[in-house]
């Protein structure tokens, strides 16, 4: 049983500030972290911490940051054989987190854009995986190829279309599980216009459920929309929608909450847990990361997750 994760690898620089800098302003940061990240690596590390075996592909450049990839993967218990060294720059990002835990960031994809359909075709592990995962920090071509190969091999696929761009033709038909946040759900509805876009904000469980049900009709058999501190909704073919409330925690830094949630969900599903249990574990992973600074270091281990779930609600802070 293992997950196959399709990129991405990004060296993430993050500064904690009292308030976001205004245009032209320089200010003193309260904390600064540099860590290996990227949505793909976060998913891989998140799942590995939860005890899942992980294979995959990560494209890095031939620069200074690319040299950190091997150490980052090995340190997380992931095999460096997943790394594909390309010519050029490694993906890198820079972000700010304010005192309220809100964040803004910019990511330069670098070598992640060089991950290709050829890399995917040459990856022997994909067709033996339990679940293939992709997000949108890599290009369409390798995702389309990976999901087509997975479908042909009877392997389930999970797509997290983040950061959002309109989906390439046919991808949704090869997607079994779609996981997206409220903003992405709205962007997706808009891109499918005029079929789905109601113009209304997706900020309630009922609005998110309506969209999730509409997405279900386009191919996936499970659609999960996350709503930050309002939790998540899940719609599955032939069953009643589920609403998973968020676990109340003191929010320190919401960066990576979605990746932690998806890693928790994917791991739970691969382990054969019920959807209700998977959602609860996923929400706990998201809450734990929201209650800690950073992403990679904040992703919980199985022991931390179990401890969090066992704790009375009032004591749930990490
Ligand atoms: P993204 O990081 O992709 O924007 P969300 O912000 O929707 O995703 O967060 C994903 C999940 O993480 C939520 O569904 C929720 O379960 C959990 N989560 C996020 N923010 C918080 C928070 N402030 N408190 C508790 N749980 C949170």
Short mmCIF file of C-alpha atoms and ligand atoms in Angstrom, two decimals:
data_model
loop_
_atom_site.label_atom_id
_atom_site.label_comp_id
_atom_site.label_asym_id
_atom_site.label_seq_id
_atom_site.Cartn_x
_atom_site.Cartn_y
_atom_site.Cartn_z
CA UNK A 1 0.00 0.00 0.00
CA UNK A 2 1.55 3.34 -1.03
CA UNK A 3 0.73 6.77 -2.39
CA UNK A 4 2.29 8.13 -5.58
CA UNK A 5 2.75 11.92 -5.39
CA UNK A 6 3.37 13.96 -8.53
CA UNK A 7 5.62 16.93 -7.53
CA UNK A 8 6.01 19.70 -6.51
CA UNK A 9 9.22 20.72 -4.72
CA UNK A 10 9.68 24.33 -3.60
CA UNK A 11 12.11 25.93 -1.19
CA UNK A 12 9.76 28.03 0.94
CA UNK A 13 10.96 31.17 2.75
CA UNK A 14 8.48 32.54 5.24
CA UNK A 15 8.53 35.62 7.48
CA UNK A 16 6.22 36.10 10.47
CA UNK A 17 5.25 39.78 10.73
CA UNK A 18 2.98 41.85 12.97
CA UNK A 19 1.07 43.12 9.94
CA UNK A 20 1.65 42.68 6.21
CA UNK A 21 4.08 45.29 4.80
CA UNK A 22 2.49 48.11 2.82
CA UNK A 23 3.83 48.86 -0.68
CA UNK A 24 7.27 50.45 -0.24
CA UNK A 25 7.54 49.50 3.43
CA UNK A 26 10.38 47.42 4.94
CA UNK A 27 9.78 45.97 8.35
CA UNK A 28 11.38 43.72 10.91
CA UNK A 29 10.15 40.12 10.88
CA UNK A 30 9.43 38.37 14.18
CA UNK A 31 10.54 34.99 12.85
CA UNK A 32 11.92 33.57 9.64
CA UNK A 33 11.91 30.02 8.29
CA UNK A 34 13.40 28.37 5.21
CA UNK A 35 12.09 24.92 4.55
CA UNK A 36 11.58 22.44 1.76
CA UNK A 37 7.97 22.56 0.74
CA UNK A 38 5.68 22.80 -2.21
CA UNK A 39 2.24 21.28 -2.19
CA UNK A 40 3.51 17.96 -3.56
CA UNK A 41 6.30 17.60 -1.00
CA UNK A 42 3.91 18.63 1.79
CA UNK A 43 1.50 15.87 0.73
CA UNK A 44 4.34 13.35 0.60
CA UNK A 45 5.81 14.37 3.97
CA UNK A 46 2.33 14.61 5.54
CA UNK A 47 1.41 11.09 4.42
CA UNK A 48 4.82 9.68 5.42
CA UNK A 49 4.50 11.14 8.93
CA UNK A 50 1.17 9.35 9.16
CA UNK A 51 2.95 6.08 8.46
CA UNK A 52 2.11 5.75 4.76
CA UNK A 53 4.70 4.57 2.22
CA UNK A 54 5.19 7.18 -0.51
CA UNK A 55 6.62 7.08 -4.03
CA UNK A 56 6.52 9.94 -6.55
CA UNK A 57 8.35 12.42 -8.73
CA UNK A 58 9.93 15.75 -7.77
CA UNK A 59 11.70 17.93 -10.34
CA UNK A 60 14.44 20.23 -8.99
CA UNK A 61 16.99 22.49 -10.67
CA UNK A 62 20.80 22.31 -10.82
CA UNK A 63 21.19 25.31 -8.47
CA UNK A 64 21.91 25.72 -4.74
CA UNK A 65 18.30 24.99 -3.71
CA UNK A 66 18.19 21.83 -5.83
CA UNK A 67 21.06 20.47 -3.75
CA UNK A 68 18.85 20.65 -0.64
CA UNK A 69 16.27 18.26 -2.08
CA UNK A 70 18.06 15.01 -1.31
CA UNK A 71 18.61 15.99 2.31
CA UNK A 72 15.00 17.19 2.61
CA UNK A 73 13.52 13.97 1.28
CA UNK A 74 15.88 11.67 3.22
CA UNK A 75 15.24 13.66 6.39
CA UNK A 76 11.52 13.10 5.96
CA UNK A 77 11.91 9.38 5.42
CA UNK A 78 11.27 9.68 1.67
CA UNK A 79 13.45 8.11 -1.00
CA UNK A 80 15.69 10.56 -2.92
CA UNK A 81 15.18 8.33 -5.99
CA UNK A 82 12.00 10.38 -6.50
CA UNK A 83 14.12 13.43 -7.44
CA UNK A 84 14.55 14.39 -11.10
CA UNK A 85 17.41 16.89 -11.49
CA UNK A 86 16.73 19.33 -14.37
CA UNK A 87 18.66 22.29 -15.81
CA UNK A 88 17.73 25.68 -14.35
CA UNK A 89 16.25 26.98 -11.12
CA UNK A 90 14.53 25.01 -8.38
CA UNK A 91 11.02 26.12 -7.44
CA UNK A 92 11.08 28.72 -4.65
CA UNK A 93 8.51 30.71 -2.72
CA UNK A 94 8.34 33.64 -0.37
CA UNK A 95 5.53 34.31 2.07
CA UNK A 96 4.37 36.47 4.98
CA UNK A 97 2.24 35.36 7.90
CA UNK A 98 0.67 38.06 10.06
CA UNK A 99 -0.20 37.98 13.77
CA UNK A 100 -3.70 36.70 13.03
CA UNK A 101 -2.29 33.68 11.15
CA UNK A 102 -3.33 35.01 7.75
CA UNK A 103 -0.79 34.57 4.98
CA UNK A 104 0.12 35.72 1.50
CA UNK A 105 2.78 34.25 -0.73
CA UNK A 106 4.29 34.10 -4.19
CA UNK A 107 5.76 30.92 -5.64
CA UNK A 108 8.12 30.67 -8.60
CA UNK A 109 7.60 27.18 -10.09
CA UNK A 110 11.12 26.80 -11.56
CA UNK A 111 11.96 23.15 -12.29
CA UNK A 112 8.46 21.98 -11.33
CA UNK A 113 7.43 23.09 -14.82
CA UNK A 114 9.92 20.65 -16.29
CA UNK A 115 8.25 17.62 -14.78
CA UNK A 116 7.00 15.94 -17.96
CA UNK A 117 4.78 13.18 -19.29
CA UNK A 118 8.03 11.33 -20.15
CA UNK A 119 9.08 11.41 -16.49
CA UNK A 120 5.67 9.99 -15.62
CA UNK A 121 5.82 7.22 -18.24
CA UNK A 122 9.25 6.18 -16.94
CA UNK A 123 8.07 5.95 -13.30
CA UNK A 124 7.47 2.27 -12.64
CA UNK A 125 5.75 2.75 -9.27
CA UNK A 126 2.73 4.67 -10.48
CA UNK A 127 0.68 1.75 -11.76
CA UNK A 128 1.19 -0.22 -8.52
CA UNK A 129 0.15 2.62 -6.19
CA UNK A 130 -2.97 2.64 -4.02
CA UNK A 131 -3.66 6.27 -4.90
CA UNK A 132 -2.02 8.79 -7.27
CA UNK A 133 -2.06 12.42 -6.04
CA UNK A 134 -1.51 15.62 -8.01
CA UNK A 135 -1.85 19.33 -7.38
CA UNK A 136 -1.41 22.28 -9.73
CA UNK A 137 2.16 23.30 -8.94
CA UNK A 138 3.12 21.04 -11.85
CA UNK A 139 2.00 21.32 -15.48
CA UNK A 140 -1.06 19.73 -17.05
CA UNK A 141 0.82 17.23 -19.27
CA UNK A 142 2.35 15.07 -16.49
CA UNK A 143 -0.93 15.09 -14.53
CA UNK A 144 -3.01 14.10 -17.54
CA UNK A 145 -0.53 11.31 -18.31
CA UNK A 146 -0.35 10.11 -14.70
CA UNK A 147 -4.13 10.03 -14.27
CA UNK A 148 -4.64 8.24 -17.62
CA UNK A 149 -2.02 5.61 -16.67
CA UNK A 150 -3.54 5.28 -13.19
CA UNK A 151 -7.03 4.83 -14.60
CA UNK A 152 -5.78 2.20 -17.07
CA UNK A 153 -4.11 0.33 -14.18
CA UNK A 154 -7.19 0.57 -11.93
CA UNK A 155 -5.41 2.95 -9.51
CA UNK A 156 -7.51 5.68 -7.85
CA UNK A 157 -6.57 9.33 -8.39
CA UNK A 158 -6.85 12.43 -6.19
CA UNK A 159 -6.65 15.93 -7.66
CA UNK A 160 -6.11 19.07 -5.61
CA UNK A 161 -6.41 21.83 -8.25
CA UNK A 162 -4.36 24.33 -6.30
CA UNK A 163 -3.32 26.99 -7.13
CA UNK A 164 -6.33 26.96 -9.40
CA UNK A 165 -6.25 27.07 -13.20
CA UNK A 166 -8.93 25.76 -15.53
CA UNK A 167 -8.69 21.98 -15.80
CA UNK A 168 -7.43 20.47 -19.06
CA UNK A 169 -10.05 18.60 -21.08
CA UNK A 170 -10.67 15.09 -19.87
CA UNK A 171 -8.79 15.36 -16.56
CA UNK A 172 -11.91 15.40 -14.39
CA UNK A 173 -13.13 12.22 -16.08
CA UNK A 174 -9.95 10.49 -14.82
CA UNK A 175 -10.23 12.02 -11.33
CA UNK A 176 -11.75 9.86 -8.59
CA UNK A 177 -11.32 12.27 -5.68
CA UNK A 178 -11.40 16.06 -6.00
CA UNK A 179 -10.24 18.13 -3.01
CA UNK A 180 -10.33 21.92 -3.19
CA UNK A 181 -10.79 24.90 -0.91
CA UNK A 182 -13.68 27.36 -1.07
CA UNK A 183 -11.87 29.85 -3.28
CA UNK A 184 -10.79 27.14 -5.71
CA UNK A 185 -14.33 25.72 -5.78
CA UNK A 186 -15.63 29.13 -6.78
CA UNK A 187 -12.88 29.53 -9.41
CA UNK A 188 -13.68 26.11 -10.79
CA UNK A 189 -17.39 26.89 -10.98
CA UNK A 190 -16.53 30.11 -12.80
CA UNK A 191 -14.27 28.29 -15.27
CA UNK A 192 -17.10 25.87 -16.06
CA UNK A 193 -19.47 28.76 -16.63
CA UNK A 194 -22.30 29.01 -17.44
CA UNK A 195 -22.97 25.51 -16.15
CA UNK A 196 -22.24 26.08 -12.47
CA UNK A 197 -21.38 29.66 -11.58
CA UNK A 198 -24.10 31.19 -9.44
CA UNK A 199 -21.92 34.22 -8.68
CA UNK A 200 -22.42 33.64 -4.94
CA UNK A 201 -19.48 33.32 -2.53
CA UNK A 202 -18.77 29.79 -1.31
CA UNK A 203 -18.56 30.61 2.38
CA UNK A 204 -21.17 28.33 3.88
CA UNK A 205 -21.42 24.56 4.12
CA UNK A 206 -24.62 24.58 2.07
CA UNK A 207 -23.11 26.66 -0.78
CA UNK A 208 -20.02 24.42 -0.79
CA UNK A 209 -22.20 21.29 -0.78
CA UNK A 210 -24.18 22.55 -3.77
CA UNK A 211 -20.99 23.08 -5.75
CA UNK A 212 -19.47 19.78 -4.63
CA UNK A 213 -22.58 17.98 -5.84
CA UNK A 214 -22.38 19.75 -9.18
CA UNK A 215 -18.70 18.73 -9.54
CA UNK A 216 -19.65 15.11 -8.75
CA UNK A 217 -21.69 15.00 -11.92
CA UNK A 218 -18.53 15.75 -13.95
CA UNK A 219 -16.64 12.54 -13.12
CA UNK A 220 -15.24 12.20 -9.57
CA UNK A 221 -16.96 9.91 -7.08
CA UNK A 222 -15.87 11.97 -4.07
CA UNK A 223 -15.63 15.77 -3.85
CA UNK A 224 -14.36 17.52 -0.72
CA UNK A 225 -14.52 21.31 -0.31
CA UNK A 226 -12.54 22.74 2.61
CA UNK A 227 -13.76 25.89 4.34
CA UNK A 228 -10.89 26.85 6.64
CA UNK A 229 -12.16 27.37 10.21
CA UNK A 230 -15.63 26.34 9.01
CA UNK A 231 -14.46 22.80 8.34
CA UNK A 232 -15.15 20.85 5.18
CA UNK A 233 -17.98 19.23 3.25
CA UNK A 234 -17.80 15.95 1.37
CA UNK A 235 -20.14 14.64 -1.29
CA UNK A 236 -20.01 11.10 -2.54
CA UNK A 237 -22.06 9.43 -5.27
CA UNK A 238 -25.17 7.88 -3.83
CA UNK A 239 -24.77 9.01 -0.19
CA UNK A 240 -25.82 11.97 1.94
CA UNK A 241 -23.35 14.92 2.04
CA UNK A 242 -21.18 15.08 5.16
CA UNK A 243 -20.10 18.21 7.04
CA UNK A 244 -16.90 17.94 9.07
CA UNK A 245 -16.56 20.86 11.49
CA UNK A 246 -13.08 22.30 12.05
CA UNK A 247 -11.43 21.55 15.40
CA UNK A 248 -11.19 24.78 17.37
CA UNK A 249 -7.53 25.73 17.86
CA UNK A 250 -5.71 28.99 18.46
CA UNK A 251 -4.67 29.81 14.91
CA UNK A 252 -0.98 30.61 14.54
CA UNK A 253 -0.32 30.07 10.82
CA UNK A 254 -2.83 28.57 8.37
CA UNK A 255 -0.17 28.00 5.70
CA UNK A 256 -0.25 24.33 4.70
CA UNK A 257 -3.54 23.51 6.46
CA UNK A 258 -5.03 22.38 3.14
CA UNK A 259 -2.01 20.21 2.31
CA UNK A 260 -2.14 18.64 5.78
CA UNK A 261 -5.87 18.01 5.35
CA UNK A 262 -5.36 16.35 1.95
CA UNK A 263 -2.48 14.22 3.26
CA UNK A 264 -4.68 13.08 6.17
CA UNK A 265 -7.61 12.36 3.88
CA UNK A 266 -5.53 10.45 1.30
CA UNK A 267 -3.79 8.40 3.97
CA UNK A 268 -7.09 7.53 5.66
CA UNK A 269 -8.69 6.53 2.36
CA UNK A 270 -5.67 4.40 1.36
CA UNK A 271 -5.88 2.69 4.76
CA UNK A 272 -9.50 1.82 4.01
CA UNK A 273 -11.04 3.94 6.78
CA UNK A 274 -14.64 5.17 6.53
CA UNK A 275 -15.15 8.55 4.86
CA UNK A 276 -16.39 10.02 8.16
CA UNK A 277 -13.24 8.91 9.96
CA UNK A 278 -11.03 10.10 7.08
CA UNK A 279 -12.62 13.56 7.24
CA UNK A 280 -12.17 13.77 11.00
CA UNK A 281 -8.50 12.80 10.75
CA UNK A 282 -7.98 15.19 7.83
CA UNK A 283 -9.56 18.07 9.76
CA UNK A 284 -7.40 17.26 12.78
CA UNK A 285 -4.26 17.36 10.57
CA UNK A 286 -5.38 20.76 9.18
CA UNK A 287 -6.08 22.11 12.68
CA UNK A 288 -2.74 20.90 14.05
CA UNK A 289 -0.87 22.69 11.23
CA UNK A 290 -3.01 25.85 11.68
CA UNK A 291 -1.98 25.84 15.35
CA UNK A 292 1.75 25.71 14.58
CA UNK A 293 4.27 27.84 12.72
CA UNK A 294 5.66 26.55 9.41
CA UNK A 295 4.41 23.69 7.28
CA UNK A 296 6.85 20.83 6.89
CA UNK A 297 7.82 20.73 10.56
CA UNK A 298 4.19 21.29 11.58
CA UNK A 299 2.76 18.24 9.78
CA UNK A 300 1.68 15.75 12.46
CA UNK A 301 2.91 12.21 13.04
CA UNK A 302 0.39 9.42 13.65
CA UNK A 303 1.11 9.64 17.39
CA UNK A 304 0.47 13.41 17.43
CA UNK A 305 -2.73 12.97 15.44
CA UNK A 306 -4.03 10.24 17.78
CA UNK A 307 -3.12 12.34 20.82
CA UNK A 308 -4.96 15.34 19.37
CA UNK A 309 -8.07 13.27 18.60
CA UNK A 310 -8.04 11.67 22.08
CA UNK A 311 -7.71 14.97 23.91
CA UNK A 312 -10.78 16.72 25.31
CA UNK A 313 -11.76 19.64 23.03
CA UNK A 314 -10.54 22.31 25.48
CA UNK A 315 -6.98 20.94 25.47
CA UNK A 316 -6.54 20.69 21.72
CA UNK A 317 -3.67 23.05 21.07
CA UNK A 318 -0.30 22.26 19.65
P1 LIG B 1 -6.30 25.80 2.26
O1 LIG B 1 -5.10 25.81 3.15
O2 LIG B 1 -6.13 24.96 1.03
O3 LIG B 1 -6.87 27.17 1.97
P2 LIG B 1 -8.38 25.48 4.26
O4 LIG B 1 -7.98 26.81 4.79
O5 LIG B 1 -9.80 25.31 3.83
O6 LIG B 1 -7.45 25.00 3.06
O7 LIG B 1 -8.03 24.42 5.39
C1 LIG B 1 -8.11 23.01 5.20
C2 LIG B 1 -8.68 22.36 6.44
O8 LIG B 1 -7.80 22.59 7.55
C3 LIG B 1 -10.05 22.90 6.86
O9 LIG B 1 -11.09 22.17 6.23
C4 LIG B 1 -10.02 22.68 8.37
O10 LIG B 1 -10.43 21.35 8.67
C5 LIG B 1 -8.55 22.85 8.72
N1 LIG B 1 -8.31 24.24 9.15
C6 LIG B 1 -7.90 25.28 8.38
N2 LIG B 1 -7.82 26.43 9.10
C7 LIG B 1 -8.20 26.11 10.36
C8 LIG B 1 -8.34 26.83 11.59
N3 LIG B 1 -8.08 28.14 11.65
N4 LIG B 1 -8.76 26.15 12.69
C9 LIG B 1 -9.01 24.84 12.64
N5 LIG B 1 -8.90 24.09 11.54
C10 LIG B 1 -8.50 24.71 10.39
#
